[in-house]
Amino acid sequence: MAKAPDEVVNLVKDWLAAGHRRDVEFITKHSHTEDENFVHTVASGPDGALTLAQFLDHLRQYRPREVLISDPQGFVHGDVAWIFDSPRVDLLDEGVVDARFTAVLRRVDGDWKVVHAHLSEGVPHQP
């Protein structure tokens, strides 16, 4: 297992920012699913397990947000990579939140594609 190369890390950083900008074209281009029924994205809240099509529809329904801080890191093994990040996101009217983000990527026809992602609000650890 090796540290994820900059190519993968930068793609994930851009993918996360594109999702918050509601850039459906970027997300579509850099995502992959072999079955339209597979869960592609998991987000906070009930009904947070979304196929790629449902995720794209979700993005279209909300105003753009801004990722203020992002420093993804991760690992790669063969044609699979997994990345984690603790971004800070401006949710506009709801304020700024610290989030937790993970992404799994797969090399498809020579290009890295996000095949699964999870974003949730980070909460303080309770003693």
PDB file of C-alpha atoms in Angstrom:
ATOM      1  CA  MET A   1       0.000   0.000   0.000  1.00  0.00           C
ATOM      2  CA  ALA A   2       1.433   3.356  -1.034  1.00  0.00           C
ATOM      3  CA  LYS A   3       0.558   6.951  -0.361  1.00  0.00           C
ATOM      4  CA  ALA A   4      -1.961   8.239  -2.898  1.00  0.00           C
ATOM      5  CA  PRO A   5      -0.311  10.202  -5.709  1.00  0.00           C
ATOM      6  CA  ASP A   6      -0.996  13.901  -6.176  1.00  0.00           C
ATOM      7  CA  GLU A   7      -3.138  13.082  -9.227  1.00  0.00           C
ATOM      8  CA  VAL A   8      -5.619  11.198  -7.031  1.00  0.00           C
ATOM      9  CA  VAL A   9      -5.496  13.598  -4.093  1.00  0.00           C
ATOM     10  CA  ASN A  10      -6.061  16.622  -6.339  1.00  0.00           C
ATOM     11  CA  LEU A  11      -8.927  14.896  -8.142  1.00  0.00           C
ATOM     12  CA  VAL A  12     -10.690  14.226  -4.844  1.00  0.00           C
ATOM     13  CA  LYS A  13     -10.142  17.810  -3.684  1.00  0.00           C
ATOM     14  CA  ASP A  14     -11.594  19.076  -6.969  1.00  0.00           C
ATOM     15  CA  TRP A  15     -14.471  16.544  -6.841  1.00  0.00           C
ATOM     16  CA  LEU A  16     -15.452  17.659  -3.339  1.00  0.00           C
ATOM     17  CA  ALA A  17     -15.337  21.334  -4.328  1.00  0.00           C
ATOM     18  CA  ALA A  18     -17.303  20.613  -7.526  1.00  0.00           C
ATOM     19  CA  GLY A  19     -20.031  18.901  -5.523  1.00  0.00           C
ATOM     20  CA  HIS A  20     -20.384  21.924  -3.291  1.00  0.00           C
ATOM     21  CA  ARG A  21     -20.383  24.257  -6.322  1.00  0.00           C
ATOM     22  CA  ARG A  22     -23.126  22.010  -7.782  1.00  0.00           C
ATOM     23  CA  ASP A  23     -20.970  21.313 -10.838  1.00  0.00           C
ATOM     24  CA  VAL A  24     -22.895  18.277 -12.071  1.00  0.00           C
ATOM     25  CA  GLU A  25     -20.816  18.090 -15.267  1.00  0.00           C
ATOM     26  CA  PHE A  26     -17.538  17.706 -13.324  1.00  0.00           C
ATOM     27  CA  ILE A  27     -19.030  15.129 -10.938  1.00  0.00           C
ATOM     28  CA  THR A  28     -20.446  13.120 -13.850  1.00  0.00           C
ATOM     29  CA  LYS A  29     -17.132  13.165 -15.739  1.00  0.00           C
ATOM     30  CA  HIS A  30     -15.094  12.053 -12.719  1.00  0.00           C
ATOM     31  CA  SER A  31     -17.457   9.455 -11.231  1.00  0.00           C
ATOM     32  CA  HIS A  32     -18.130   5.861 -12.171  1.00  0.00           C
ATOM     33  CA  THR A  33     -20.701   3.234 -11.369  1.00  0.00           C
ATOM     34  CA  GLU A  34     -21.062  -0.161 -13.022  1.00  0.00           C
ATOM     35  CA  ASP A  35     -24.683  -0.495 -11.967  1.00  0.00           C
ATOM     36  CA  GLU A  36     -27.165   2.365 -11.764  1.00  0.00           C
ATOM     37  CA  ASN A  37     -28.556   0.890  -8.523  1.00  0.00           C
ATOM     38  CA  PHE A  38     -25.257   0.939  -6.595  1.00  0.00           C
ATOM     39  CA  VAL A  39     -24.967   3.390  -3.725  1.00  0.00           C
ATOM     40  CA  HIS A  40     -22.517   6.002  -4.923  1.00  0.00           C
ATOM     41  CA  THR A  41     -22.751   8.603  -2.174  1.00  0.00           C
ATOM     42  CA  VAL A  42     -23.675   8.555   1.490  1.00  0.00           C
ATOM     43  CA  ALA A  43     -24.542  11.857   3.142  1.00  0.00           C
ATOM     44  CA  SER A  44     -25.866  12.932   6.535  1.00  0.00           C
ATOM     45  CA  GLY A  45     -29.543  12.558   7.220  1.00  0.00           C
ATOM     46  CA  PRO A  46     -32.203   9.992   6.529  1.00  0.00           C
ATOM     47  CA  ASP A  47     -32.306   8.716   2.966  1.00  0.00           C
ATOM     48  CA  GLY A  48     -28.631   9.614   2.647  1.00  0.00           C
ATOM     49  CA  ALA A  49     -27.690   6.552   0.567  1.00  0.00           C
ATOM     50  CA  LEU A  50     -27.835   7.806  -3.026  1.00  0.00           C
ATOM     51  CA  THR A  51     -27.149   6.284  -6.415  1.00  0.00           C
ATOM     52  CA  LEU A  52     -25.083   8.425  -8.764  1.00  0.00           C
ATOM     53  CA  ALA A  53     -28.242   9.627 -10.559  1.00  0.00           C
ATOM     54  CA  GLN A  54     -29.908  10.493  -7.231  1.00  0.00           C
ATOM     55  CA  PHE A  55     -26.779  12.318  -6.085  1.00  0.00           C
ATOM     56  CA  LEU A  56     -26.694  14.408  -9.267  1.00  0.00           C
ATOM     57  CA  ASP A  57     -30.397  15.245  -8.794  1.00  0.00           C
ATOM     58  CA  HIS A  58     -29.647  16.197  -5.175  1.00  0.00           C
ATOM     59  CA  LEU A  59     -26.916  18.605  -6.293  1.00  0.00           C
ATOM     60  CA  ARG A  60     -29.286  20.299  -8.721  1.00  0.00           C
ATOM     61  CA  GLN A  61     -31.768  21.059  -5.915  1.00  0.00           C
ATOM     62  CA  TYR A  62     -29.524  23.202  -3.703  1.00  0.00           C
ATOM     63  CA  ARG A  63     -27.636  26.462  -3.952  1.00  0.00           C
ATOM     64  CA  PRO A  64     -23.854  26.267  -4.319  1.00  0.00           C
ATOM     65  CA  ARG A  65     -21.743  26.104  -1.176  1.00  0.00           C
ATOM     66  CA  GLU A  66     -18.032  26.709  -0.735  1.00  0.00           C
ATOM     67  CA  VAL A  67     -15.308  24.441   0.595  1.00  0.00           C
ATOM     68  CA  LEU A  68     -13.107  26.746   2.673  1.00  0.00           C
ATOM     69  CA  ILE A  69     -10.428  24.256   3.736  1.00  0.00           C
ATOM     70  CA  SER A  70      -9.568  20.876   2.239  1.00  0.00           C
ATOM     71  CA  ASP A  71      -6.437  18.769   2.657  1.00  0.00           C
ATOM     72  CA  PRO A  72      -7.201  15.231   1.465  1.00  0.00           C
ATOM     73  CA  GLN A  73      -4.787  12.375   2.056  1.00  0.00           C
ATOM     74  CA  GLY A  74      -4.950   8.699   1.341  1.00  0.00           C
ATOM     75  CA  PHE A  75      -3.586   5.505  -0.057  1.00  0.00           C
ATOM     76  CA  VAL A  76      -3.544   3.531  -3.265  1.00  0.00           C
ATOM     77  CA  HIS A  77      -3.238  -0.167  -3.973  1.00  0.00           C
ATOM     78  CA  GLY A  78      -3.241  -1.163  -7.610  1.00  0.00           C
ATOM     79  CA  ASP A  79      -6.293   0.344  -9.277  1.00  0.00           C
ATOM     80  CA  VAL A  80      -8.065   1.305  -6.037  1.00  0.00           C
ATOM     81  CA  ALA A  81      -7.512   4.394  -3.883  1.00  0.00           C
ATOM     82  CA  TRP A  82      -9.160   5.637  -0.704  1.00  0.00           C
ATOM     83  CA  ILE A  83      -8.970   9.205   0.466  1.00  0.00           C
ATOM     84  CA  PHE A  84     -10.013  10.965   3.658  1.00  0.00           C
ATOM     85  CA  ASP A  85     -10.399  14.645   4.463  1.00  0.00           C
ATOM     86  CA  SER A  86     -11.728  16.948   7.172  1.00  0.00           C
ATOM     87  CA  PRO A  87     -12.952  19.881   5.101  1.00  0.00           C
ATOM     88  CA  ARG A  88     -14.453  23.075   6.437  1.00  0.00           C
ATOM     89  CA  VAL A  89     -17.546  24.007   4.438  1.00  0.00           C
ATOM     90  CA  ASP A  90     -19.579  27.223   4.308  1.00  0.00           C
ATOM     91  CA  LEU A  91     -23.226  26.141   4.261  1.00  0.00           C
ATOM     92  CA  LEU A  92     -24.357  29.729   3.776  1.00  0.00           C
ATOM     93  CA  ASP A  93     -27.388  30.299   6.013  1.00  0.00           C
ATOM     94  CA  GLU A  94     -26.477  27.359   8.254  1.00  0.00           C
ATOM     95  CA  GLY A  95     -22.958  28.676   8.884  1.00  0.00           C
ATOM     96  CA  VAL A  96     -19.550  27.048   8.602  1.00  0.00           C
ATOM     97  CA  VAL A  97     -19.175  23.377   9.566  1.00  0.00           C
ATOM     98  CA  ASP A  98     -16.297  20.983   9.930  1.00  0.00           C
ATOM     99  CA  ALA A  99     -17.084  17.876   7.918  1.00  0.00           C
ATOM    100  CA  ARG A 100     -15.707  14.391   7.422  1.00  0.00           C
ATOM    101  CA  PHE A 101     -15.231  13.130   3.883  1.00  0.00           C
ATOM    102  CA  THR A 102     -14.054   9.840   2.457  1.00  0.00           C
ATOM    103  CA  ALA A 103     -13.857   8.740  -1.156  1.00  0.00           C
ATOM    104  CA  VAL A 104     -13.040   5.486  -2.878  1.00  0.00           C
ATOM    105  CA  LEU A 105     -11.646   5.693  -6.395  1.00  0.00           C
ATOM    106  CA  ARG A 106     -10.997   3.112  -9.072  1.00  0.00           C
ATOM    107  CA  ARG A 107      -8.873   3.382 -12.177  1.00  0.00           C
ATOM    108  CA  VAL A 108     -11.273   2.882 -15.106  1.00  0.00           C
ATOM    109  CA  ASP A 109      -9.820   2.756 -18.607  1.00  0.00           C
ATOM    110  CA  GLY A 110      -6.698   4.511 -17.308  1.00  0.00           C
ATOM    111  CA  ASP A 111      -8.521   7.339 -15.516  1.00  0.00           C
ATOM    112  CA  TRP A 112      -9.235   7.662 -11.799  1.00  0.00           C
ATOM    113  CA  LYS A 113     -12.968   7.866 -11.011  1.00  0.00           C
ATOM    114  CA  VAL A 114     -14.832   8.307  -7.730  1.00  0.00           C
ATOM    115  CA  VAL A 115     -16.911   5.168  -7.187  1.00  0.00           C
ATOM    116  CA  HIS A 116     -18.087   5.937  -3.652  1.00  0.00           C
ATOM    117  CA  ALA A 117     -18.072   8.962  -1.347  1.00  0.00           C
ATOM    118  CA  HIS A 118     -19.307   9.812   2.135  1.00  0.00           C
ATOM    119  CA  LEU A 119     -19.742  13.288   3.562  1.00  0.00           C
ATOM    120  CA  SER A 120     -21.045  14.023   7.030  1.00  0.00           C
ATOM    121  CA  GLU A 121     -20.886  16.801   9.552  1.00  0.00           C
ATOM    122  CA  GLY A 122     -18.121  16.357  12.088  1.00  0.00           C
ATOM    123  CA  VAL A 123     -19.257  16.565  15.680  1.00  0.00           C
ATOM    124  CA  PRO A 124     -17.175  16.993  18.821  1.00  0.00           C
ATOM    125  CA  HIS A 125     -16.262  13.786  20.613  1.00  0.00           C
ATOM    126  CA  GLN A 126     -18.379  13.397  23.735  1.00  0.00           C
ATOM    127  CA  PRO A 127     -16.580  12.192  26.885  1.00  0.00           C
TER     128      PRO A 127
END
